[in-house]
Amino acid sequence: MTKYLARRLGQSLLTVFLTISTVFVLVRLAPGDPAAAYAPPSATTADLERIRAQFGLDKPMVTQYGIFLRDLLNGDLGTSFSFHDSALSVVLDRMPYTITLSVAAIAVTVAVAVPLGVWMARHADTPRELGANVLTITGQSMPDFWTGVMLLTVFAVLLPVLPASGFTSWSGLVLPTVTIAALQLALVSRLVRREMTSALASPYITVARSRGVSERALTWRYALANSSVPLVTAVGTRFAALLNGVVLVEVVFGWPGVGSLVVRALETRDYPLIQATVLVTATLAILVQLLVDLAYPLLDPRVRLGKAA
């Protein structure tokens, strides 16, 4: 386990380094001038040159990259062009909002998708299961921004019972959570249905049923337990993706997370802010994936980490 963990940590560090390096190059190759976005409309050519020199944008890209790596080793990701504050501090201030929304969406997804997927597996190839399949496929087909706009129109405009934007109270969490969960539960419930259908048709279930084990125990204790590894993988992957910021949903609901922060950073060509956002979100996503991998032996004793696998 120790060797596996050390190897995975080394791979994770390499992945983060390659990711942040790729982003560093791509944002500088993208069209647009950060100095023009930062300067007032009346700025002259001399003003733009002064701003580029102030932020080190007048140096060759290789020199900029060397300075970036040096500062990164010292824990300095630069100063945000638009916020005039440490880019890392700006991202860390927004990150709790994204984590709150991600945790809420995943909790709702699991609470609804797992029982729904189990029910679909228990009623496989029946008209009721077909109706549930139609609903989940419909939910999977609808873009999240469209779902958000519809929920916003109904529950914040026509029936003004929930806030339209922001996070001034916990009620503001409801609409964006439901919007994200609508897509996620469609994916997870269909995964649970597939895995449970396969598990319920397994020989060990037939043997247990012949020995008088109750259907409830067969379903929840045996079949679902043996379907837990792909389920945890899917949920962990979705959670890691949500930590990167649900950009469209955050923009629709004015959610103060990293997704809307990235939009602003891209609009203003705020290089330090983009790099800090990618670094933080990539680190969290890789950490979640590592925890998912470490959970496999706890869920299924047949799974072993390392060469024994």
mmCIF file of C-alpha atoms in Angstrom:
data_model
loop_
_atom_site.group_PDB
_atom_site.id
_atom_site.type_symbol
_atom_site.label_atom_id
_atom_site.label_comp_id
_atom_site.label_asym_id
_atom_site.label_seq_id
_atom_site.Cartn_x
_atom_site.Cartn_y
_atom_site.Cartn_z
ATOM 1 C CA MET A 1 0.000 0.000 0.000
ATOM 2 C CA THR A 2 2.835 2.400 0.863
ATOM 3 C CA LYS A 3 4.586 1.815 -2.453
ATOM 4 C CA TYR A 4 1.324 2.179 -4.339
ATOM 5 C CA LEU A 5 0.508 5.427 -2.548
ATOM 6 C CA ALA A 6 3.987 6.832 -3.187
ATOM 7 C CA ARG A 7 3.760 5.898 -6.875
ATOM 8 C CA ARG A 8 0.314 7.451 -7.225
ATOM 9 C CA LEU A 9 1.433 10.642 -5.489
ATOM 10 C CA GLY A 10 4.369 10.873 -7.885
ATOM 11 C CA GLN A 11 2.037 10.379 -10.853
ATOM 12 C CA SER A 12 -0.331 12.985 -9.452
ATOM 13 C CA LEU A 13 2.435 15.568 -9.083
ATOM 14 C CA LEU A 14 3.567 14.897 -12.647
ATOM 15 C CA THR A 15 -0.019 15.241 -13.906
ATOM 16 C CA VAL A 16 -0.492 18.560 -12.112
ATOM 17 C CA PHE A 17 2.836 19.849 -13.434
ATOM 18 C CA LEU A 18 2.032 18.889 -17.036
ATOM 19 C CA THR A 19 -1.471 20.342 -16.731
ATOM 20 C CA ILE A 20 -0.370 23.703 -15.390
ATOM 21 C CA SER A 21 2.470 23.870 -17.925
ATOM 22 C CA THR A 22 0.078 23.177 -20.793
ATOM 23 C CA VAL A 23 -2.308 25.852 -19.565
ATOM 24 C CA PHE A 24 0.565 28.322 -19.199
ATOM 25 C CA VAL A 25 1.440 27.895 -22.878
ATOM 26 C CA LEU A 26 -2.112 27.758 -24.243
ATOM 27 C CA VAL A 27 -3.362 30.920 -22.554
ATOM 28 C CA ARG A 28 -0.431 32.866 -24.017
ATOM 29 C CA LEU A 29 -1.029 31.465 -27.485
ATOM 30 C CA ALA A 30 -4.712 32.401 -27.356
ATOM 31 C CA PRO A 31 -5.694 35.622 -29.168
ATOM 32 C CA GLY A 32 -6.076 38.764 -27.065
ATOM 33 C CA ASP A 33 -3.882 41.137 -25.115
ATOM 34 C CA PRO A 34 -4.102 41.152 -21.285
ATOM 35 C CA ALA A 35 -2.750 44.680 -21.236
ATOM 36 C CA ALA A 36 -5.630 45.880 -23.438
ATOM 37 C CA ALA A 37 -8.154 44.159 -21.164
ATOM 38 C CA TYR A 38 -6.530 45.667 -18.082
ATOM 39 C CA ALA A 39 -6.025 49.203 -19.423
ATOM 40 C CA PRO A 40 -8.771 51.862 -19.644
ATOM 41 C CA PRO A 41 -10.342 52.561 -23.062
ATOM 42 C CA SER A 42 -8.309 55.771 -23.409
ATOM 43 C CA ALA A 43 -4.964 54.010 -22.956
ATOM 44 C CA THR A 44 -2.208 54.840 -25.402
ATOM 45 C CA THR A 45 0.387 52.544 -26.914
ATOM 46 C CA ALA A 46 2.879 53.722 -24.286
ATOM 47 C CA ASP A 47 0.405 52.843 -21.531
ATOM 48 C CA LEU A 48 -0.002 49.330 -22.952
ATOM 49 C CA GLU A 49 3.763 48.860 -23.100
ATOM 50 C CA ARG A 50 4.083 50.018 -19.496
ATOM 51 C CA ILE A 51 1.397 47.543 -18.363
ATOM 52 C CA ARG A 52 3.094 44.691 -20.222
ATOM 53 C CA ALA A 53 6.385 45.549 -18.540
ATOM 54 C CA GLN A 54 4.663 45.794 -15.140
ATOM 55 C CA PHE A 55 3.344 42.233 -15.383
ATOM 56 C CA GLY A 56 6.361 40.814 -17.207
ATOM 57 C CA LEU A 57 4.395 40.186 -20.401
ATOM 58 C CA ASP A 58 7.068 41.858 -22.545
ATOM 59 C CA LYS A 59 9.556 39.045 -21.869
ATOM 60 C CA PRO A 60 9.916 35.926 -24.076
ATOM 61 C CA MET A 61 7.607 33.049 -23.181
ATOM 62 C CA VAL A 62 10.515 30.856 -22.065
ATOM 63 C CA THR A 63 11.632 33.555 -19.626
ATOM 64 C CA GLN A 64 8.078 33.983 -18.366
ATOM 65 C CA TYR A 65 7.815 30.215 -17.856
ATOM 66 C CA GLY A 66 11.058 30.111 -15.875
ATOM 67 C CA ILE A 67 9.838 32.931 -13.633
ATOM 68 C CA PHE A 68 6.511 31.142 -13.221
ATOM 69 C CA LEU A 69 8.182 27.880 -12.130
ATOM 70 C CA ARG A 70 10.439 29.741 -9.684
ATOM 71 C CA ASP A 71 7.483 31.530 -8.106
ATOM 72 C CA LEU A 72 5.431 28.319 -8.102
ATOM 73 C CA LEU A 73 8.067 26.544 -6.019
ATOM 74 C CA ASN A 74 7.819 29.434 -3.555
ATOM 75 C CA GLY A 75 4.028 29.126 -3.414
ATOM 76 C CA ASP A 76 3.463 32.340 -5.379
ATOM 77 C CA LEU A 77 1.093 32.102 -8.359
ATOM 78 C CA GLY A 78 1.236 35.802 -9.118
ATOM 79 C CA THR A 79 -1.120 38.721 -8.693
ATOM 80 C CA SER A 80 -4.468 38.742 -10.460
ATOM 81 C CA PHE A 81 -4.645 41.436 -13.114
ATOM 82 C CA SER A 82 -8.317 42.157 -12.468
ATOM 83 C CA PHE A 83 -8.599 41.637 -8.682
ATOM 84 C CA HIS A 84 -5.222 43.214 -7.761
ATOM 85 C CA ASP A 85 -4.760 40.469 -5.172
ATOM 86 C CA SER A 86 -2.984 37.152 -4.900
ATOM 87 C CA ALA A 87 -4.445 34.875 -7.586
ATOM 88 C CA LEU A 88 -4.287 31.896 -5.237
ATOM 89 C CA SER A 89 -6.182 33.789 -2.526
ATOM 90 C CA VAL A 90 -8.905 34.772 -4.990
ATOM 91 C CA VAL A 91 -9.377 31.154 -6.069
ATOM 92 C CA LEU A 92 -9.353 29.818 -2.498
ATOM 93 C CA ASP A 93 -11.999 32.375 -1.522
ATOM 94 C CA ARG A 94 -14.275 31.064 -4.302
ATOM 95 C CA MET A 95 -13.514 27.371 -3.861
ATOM 96 C CA PRO A 96 -15.796 26.749 -0.815
ATOM 97 C CA TYR A 97 -18.814 27.784 -2.895
ATOM 98 C CA THR A 98 -17.950 25.304 -5.635
ATOM 99 C CA ILE A 99 -17.276 22.541 -3.083
ATOM 100 C CA THR A 100 -20.612 23.251 -1.364
ATOM 101 C CA LEU A 101 -22.493 23.059 -4.654
ATOM 102 C CA SER A 102 -20.627 19.910 -5.736
ATOM 103 C CA VAL A 103 -21.248 18.081 -2.451
ATOM 104 C CA ALA A 104 -24.945 19.027 -2.484
ATOM 105 C CA ALA A 105 -25.372 17.907 -6.098
ATOM 106 C CA ILE A 106 -23.597 14.585 -5.530
ATOM 107 C CA ALA A 107 -25.582 13.939 -2.325
ATOM 108 C CA VAL A 108 -28.882 14.495 -4.145
ATOM 109 C CA THR A 109 -27.669 12.378 -7.054
ATOM 110 C CA VAL A 110 -26.758 9.406 -4.871
ATOM 111 C CA ALA A 111 -29.910 9.695 -2.727
ATOM 112 C CA VAL A 112 -32.140 9.544 -5.813
ATOM 113 C CA ALA A 113 -30.133 7.627 -8.414
ATOM 114 C CA VAL A 114 -29.211 4.572 -6.337
ATOM 115 C CA PRO A 115 -32.781 3.661 -5.230
ATOM 116 C CA LEU A 116 -34.049 4.488 -8.730
ATOM 117 C CA GLY A 117 -31.410 2.313 -10.381
ATOM 118 C CA VAL A 118 -32.141 -0.561 -7.982
ATOM 119 C CA TRP A 119 -35.879 -0.239 -8.670
ATOM 120 C CA MET A 120 -35.248 -0.263 -12.428
ATOM 121 C CA ALA A 121 -33.125 -3.410 -12.086
ATOM 122 C CA ARG A 122 -35.802 -5.136 -10.007
ATOM 123 C CA HIS A 123 -38.399 -4.272 -12.665
ATOM 124 C CA ALA A 124 -36.187 -4.830 -15.709
ATOM 125 C CA ASP A 125 -37.930 -5.323 -19.055
ATOM 126 C CA THR A 126 -41.313 -4.169 -17.757
ATOM 127 C CA PRO A 127 -43.453 -1.208 -18.870
ATOM 128 C CA ARG A 128 -42.651 0.584 -15.601
ATOM 129 C CA GLU A 129 -38.928 0.212 -16.180
ATOM 130 C CA LEU A 130 -39.390 1.424 -19.733
ATOM 131 C CA GLY A 131 -41.126 4.561 -18.447
ATOM 132 C CA ALA A 132 -38.315 5.198 -15.975
ATOM 133 C CA ASN A 133 -35.791 4.715 -18.788
ATOM 134 C CA VAL A 134 -37.561 7.327 -20.885
ATOM 135 C CA LEU A 135 -37.403 9.805 -17.990
ATOM 136 C CA THR A 136 -33.700 9.195 -17.328
ATOM 137 C CA ILE A 137 -32.804 9.434 -21.015
ATOM 138 C CA THR A 138 -34.766 12.669 -21.216
ATOM 139 C CA GLY A 139 -32.895 14.046 -18.211
ATOM 140 C CA GLN A 140 -29.573 12.954 -19.713
ATOM 141 C CA SER A 141 -30.410 14.645 -23.029
ATOM 142 C CA MET A 142 -31.272 18.075 -21.638
ATOM 143 C CA PRO A 143 -28.342 20.534 -21.383
ATOM 144 C CA ASP A 144 -27.772 21.717 -17.838
ATOM 145 C CA PHE A 145 -27.987 25.399 -18.777
ATOM 146 C CA TRP A 146 -31.428 24.812 -20.378
ATOM 147 C CA THR A 147 -32.626 22.960 -17.273
ATOM 148 C CA GLY A 148 -31.343 25.825 -15.144
ATOM 149 C CA VAL A 149 -33.134 28.454 -17.217
ATOM 150 C CA MET A 150 -36.409 26.494 -17.027
ATOM 151 C CA LEU A 151 -36.157 26.044 -13.253
ATOM 152 C CA LEU A 152 -35.242 29.700 -12.896
ATOM 153 C CA THR A 153 -38.253 30.759 -14.950
ATOM 154 C CA VAL A 154 -40.700 28.614 -12.990
ATOM 155 C CA PHE A 155 -39.473 28.866 -9.384
ATOM 156 C CA ALA A 156 -37.874 32.328 -9.385
ATOM 157 C CA VAL A 157 -40.048 34.254 -11.864
ATOM 158 C CA LEU A 158 -43.484 32.669 -12.255
ATOM 159 C CA LEU A 159 -43.564 31.256 -8.714
ATOM 160 C CA PRO A 160 -41.044 33.436 -6.848
ATOM 161 C CA VAL A 161 -40.384 30.967 -4.049
ATOM 162 C CA LEU A 162 -36.613 30.613 -4.496
ATOM 163 C CA PRO A 163 -33.794 33.120 -5.098
ATOM 164 C CA ALA A 164 -32.839 33.703 -8.707
ATOM 165 C CA SER A 165 -29.102 34.082 -8.167
ATOM 166 C CA GLY A 166 -26.320 34.287 -5.624
ATOM 167 C CA PHE A 167 -25.825 32.499 -2.319
ATOM 168 C CA THR A 168 -27.254 34.859 0.267
ATOM 169 C CA SER A 169 -29.143 32.029 2.004
ATOM 170 C CA TRP A 170 -29.289 28.234 1.865
ATOM 171 C CA SER A 171 -32.407 28.427 -0.304
ATOM 172 C CA GLY A 172 -30.165 29.794 -3.052
ATOM 173 C CA LEU A 173 -28.506 26.358 -3.189
ATOM 174 C CA VAL A 174 -31.680 24.545 -4.264
ATOM 175 C CA LEU A 175 -32.020 25.474 -7.937
ATOM 176 C CA PRO A 176 -28.366 25.030 -8.997
ATOM 177 C CA THR A 177 -28.199 21.750 -7.068
ATOM 178 C CA VAL A 178 -31.289 20.353 -8.772
ATOM 179 C CA THR A 179 -30.014 21.554 -12.150
ATOM 180 C CA ILE A 180 -26.735 19.679 -11.794
ATOM 181 C CA ALA A 181 -28.299 16.623 -10.159
ATOM 182 C CA ALA A 182 -30.862 16.263 -12.977
ATOM 183 C CA LEU A 183 -28.103 15.315 -15.396
ATOM 184 C CA GLN A 184 -25.963 13.354 -12.936
ATOM 185 C CA LEU A 185 -28.753 11.133 -11.594
ATOM 186 C CA ALA A 186 -29.699 10.142 -15.143
ATOM 187 C CA LEU A 187 -26.153 8.887 -15.713
ATOM 188 C CA VAL A 188 -25.722 7.219 -12.313
ATOM 189 C CA SER A 189 -29.164 5.575 -12.181
ATOM 190 C CA ARG A 190 -28.623 3.928 -15.555
ATOM 191 C CA LEU A 191 -25.209 2.708 -14.377
ATOM 192 C CA VAL A 192 -26.748 1.254 -11.196
ATOM 193 C CA ARG A 193 -29.498 -0.379 -13.242
ATOM 194 C CA ARG A 194 -26.966 -2.049 -15.554
ATOM 195 C CA GLU A 195 -24.716 -3.286 -12.750
ATOM 196 C CA MET A 196 -27.616 -4.462 -10.585
ATOM 197 C CA THR A 197 -29.246 -6.332 -13.480
ATOM 198 C CA SER A 198 -25.996 -8.201 -14.075
ATOM 199 C CA ALA A 199 -25.507 -8.883 -10.363
ATOM 200 C CA LEU A 200 -29.067 -10.161 -9.823
ATOM 201 C CA ALA A 201 -28.581 -12.641 -12.667
ATOM 202 C CA SER A 202 -25.346 -14.012 -11.159
ATOM 203 C CA PRO A 203 -25.120 -17.628 -9.921
ATOM 204 C CA TYR A 204 -24.409 -16.621 -6.320
ATOM 205 C CA ILE A 205 -27.727 -14.749 -6.197
ATOM 206 C CA THR A 206 -29.516 -17.860 -7.484
ATOM 207 C CA VAL A 207 -27.823 -19.998 -4.831
ATOM 208 C CA ALA A 208 -28.628 -17.489 -2.072
ATOM 209 C CA ARG A 209 -32.260 -17.318 -3.204
ATOM 210 C CA SER A 210 -32.520 -21.119 -3.154
ATOM 211 C CA ARG A 211 -31.285 -21.090 0.442
ATOM 212 C CA GLY A 212 -34.122 -18.806 1.480
ATOM 213 C CA VAL A 213 -32.367 -15.435 1.637
ATOM 214 C CA SER A 214 -34.933 -12.631 1.451
ATOM 215 C CA GLU A 215 -35.246 -10.530 -1.692
ATOM 216 C CA ARG A 216 -34.413 -7.397 0.296
ATOM 217 C CA ALA A 217 -31.126 -8.910 1.476
ATOM 218 C CA LEU A 218 -30.341 -10.199 -2.007
ATOM 219 C CA THR A 219 -30.854 -6.752 -3.453
ATOM 220 C CA TRP A 220 -29.277 -4.433 -0.917
ATOM 221 C CA ARG A 221 -26.754 -6.632 0.870
ATOM 222 C CA TYR A 222 -25.403 -8.790 -1.933
ATOM 223 C CA ALA A 223 -26.169 -7.377 -5.382
ATOM 224 C CA LEU A 224 -25.669 -3.711 -4.501
ATOM 225 C CA ALA A 225 -22.505 -4.468 -2.521
ATOM 226 C CA ASN A 226 -21.023 -6.227 -5.546
ATOM 227 C CA SER A 227 -21.969 -3.245 -7.722
ATOM 228 C CA SER A 228 -20.335 -0.724 -5.399
ATOM 229 C CA VAL A 229 -16.954 -0.455 -7.160
ATOM 230 C CA PRO A 230 -18.267 0.851 -10.517
ATOM 231 C CA LEU A 231 -20.784 2.995 -8.635
ATOM 232 C CA VAL A 232 -18.095 4.629 -6.482
ATOM 233 C CA THR A 233 -15.942 5.095 -9.581
ATOM 234 C CA ALA A 234 -18.748 6.883 -11.427
ATOM 235 C CA VAL A 235 -19.695 9.063 -8.456
ATOM 236 C CA GLY A 236 -16.070 9.933 -7.721
ATOM 237 C CA THR A 237 -15.425 10.834 -11.351
ATOM 238 C CA ARG A 238 -18.507 13.044 -11.506
ATOM 239 C CA PHE A 239 -17.589 14.728 -8.217
ATOM 240 C CA ALA A 240 -14.065 15.430 -9.449
ATOM 241 C CA ALA A 241 -15.526 16.956 -12.617
ATOM 242 C CA LEU A 242 -17.875 19.173 -10.590
ATOM 243 C CA LEU A 243 -14.958 20.477 -8.530
ATOM 244 C CA ASN A 244 -13.565 21.969 -11.742
ATOM 245 C CA GLY A 245 -16.539 24.303 -11.751
ATOM 246 C CA VAL A 246 -19.894 23.903 -13.468
ATOM 247 C CA VAL A 247 -19.369 26.969 -15.630
ATOM 248 C CA LEU A 248 -22.742 27.249 -17.355
ATOM 249 C CA VAL A 249 -24.759 26.541 -14.212
ATOM 250 C CA GLU A 250 -22.737 28.982 -12.140
ATOM 251 C CA VAL A 251 -23.170 31.681 -14.781
ATOM 252 C CA VAL A 252 -26.941 31.076 -15.082
ATOM 253 C CA PHE A 253 -27.486 31.313 -11.323
ATOM 254 C CA GLY A 254 -24.805 33.889 -10.576
ATOM 255 C CA TRP A 255 -23.086 31.371 -8.315
ATOM 256 C CA PRO A 256 -19.843 32.782 -6.846
ATOM 257 C CA GLY A 257 -17.758 29.678 -7.562
ATOM 258 C CA VAL A 258 -14.649 28.971 -9.597
ATOM 259 C CA GLY A 259 -16.668 28.327 -12.756
ATOM 260 C CA SER A 260 -17.876 31.912 -13.035
ATOM 261 C CA LEU A 261 -14.409 33.027 -11.933
ATOM 262 C CA VAL A 262 -12.841 31.226 -14.889
ATOM 263 C CA VAL A 263 -15.229 32.993 -17.270
ATOM 264 C CA ARG A 264 -14.158 36.368 -15.926
ATOM 265 C CA ALA A 265 -10.480 35.393 -16.013
ATOM 266 C CA LEU A 266 -10.748 34.328 -19.655
ATOM 267 C CA GLU A 267 -12.588 37.502 -20.627
ATOM 268 C CA THR A 268 -9.888 39.694 -19.077
ATOM 269 C CA ARG A 269 -6.957 37.440 -20.105
ATOM 270 C CA ASP A 270 -6.008 37.196 -16.439
ATOM 271 C CA TYR A 271 -3.140 34.718 -16.782
ATOM 272 C CA PRO A 272 -2.278 34.318 -13.070
ATOM 273 C CA LEU A 273 -5.932 33.778 -12.165
ATOM 274 C CA ILE A 274 -6.424 31.155 -14.882
ATOM 275 C CA GLN A 275 -3.273 29.308 -13.806
ATOM 276 C CA ALA A 276 -4.207 29.402 -10.115
ATOM 277 C CA THR A 277 -7.718 28.112 -10.871
ATOM 278 C CA VAL A 278 -6.399 25.219 -12.951
ATOM 279 C CA LEU A 279 -3.799 24.323 -10.326
ATOM 280 C CA VAL A 280 -6.281 24.245 -7.430
ATOM 281 C CA THR A 281 -9.072 22.419 -9.265
ATOM 282 C CA ALA A 282 -6.715 19.892 -10.860
ATOM 283 C CA THR A 283 -5.157 19.125 -7.473
ATOM 284 C CA LEU A 284 -8.573 18.568 -5.877
ATOM 285 C CA ALA A 285 -9.776 16.414 -8.771
ATOM 286 C CA ILE A 286 -6.665 14.215 -8.642
ATOM 287 C CA LEU A 287 -7.004 13.911 -4.850
ATOM 288 C CA VAL A 288 -10.599 12.718 -5.219
ATOM 289 C CA GLN A 289 -9.552 10.126 -7.799
ATOM 290 C CA LEU A 290 -6.795 8.925 -5.484
ATOM 291 C CA LEU A 291 -9.259 8.512 -2.610
ATOM 292 C CA VAL A 292 -11.578 6.561 -4.907
ATOM 293 C CA ASP A 293 -8.745 4.181 -5.830
ATOM 294 C CA LEU A 294 -7.837 3.683 -2.168
ATOM 295 C CA ALA A 295 -11.480 2.884 -1.365
ATOM 296 C CA TYR A 296 -11.583 -0.124 -3.735
ATOM 297 C CA PRO A 297 -10.022 -2.663 -1.320
ATOM 298 C CA LEU A 298 -12.464 -1.560 1.400
ATOM 299 C CA LEU A 299 -15.441 -2.126 -0.891
ATOM 300 C CA ASP A 300 -14.224 -5.373 -2.449
ATOM 301 C CA PRO A 301 -11.576 -7.505 -0.665
ATOM 302 C CA ARG A 302 -10.769 -9.135 -4.010
ATOM 303 C CA VAL A 303 -9.245 -5.864 -5.169
ATOM 304 C CA ARG A 304 -5.589 -5.489 -4.305
ATOM 305 C CA LEU A 305 -3.442 -2.439 -4.989
ATOM 306 C CA GLY A 306 -0.064 -2.816 -6.605
ATOM 307 C CA LYS A 307 1.474 -5.742 -8.483
ATOM 308 C CA ALA A 308 -0.705 -8.312 -6.724
ATOM 309 C CA ALA A 309 -3.672 -6.924 -8.680
#
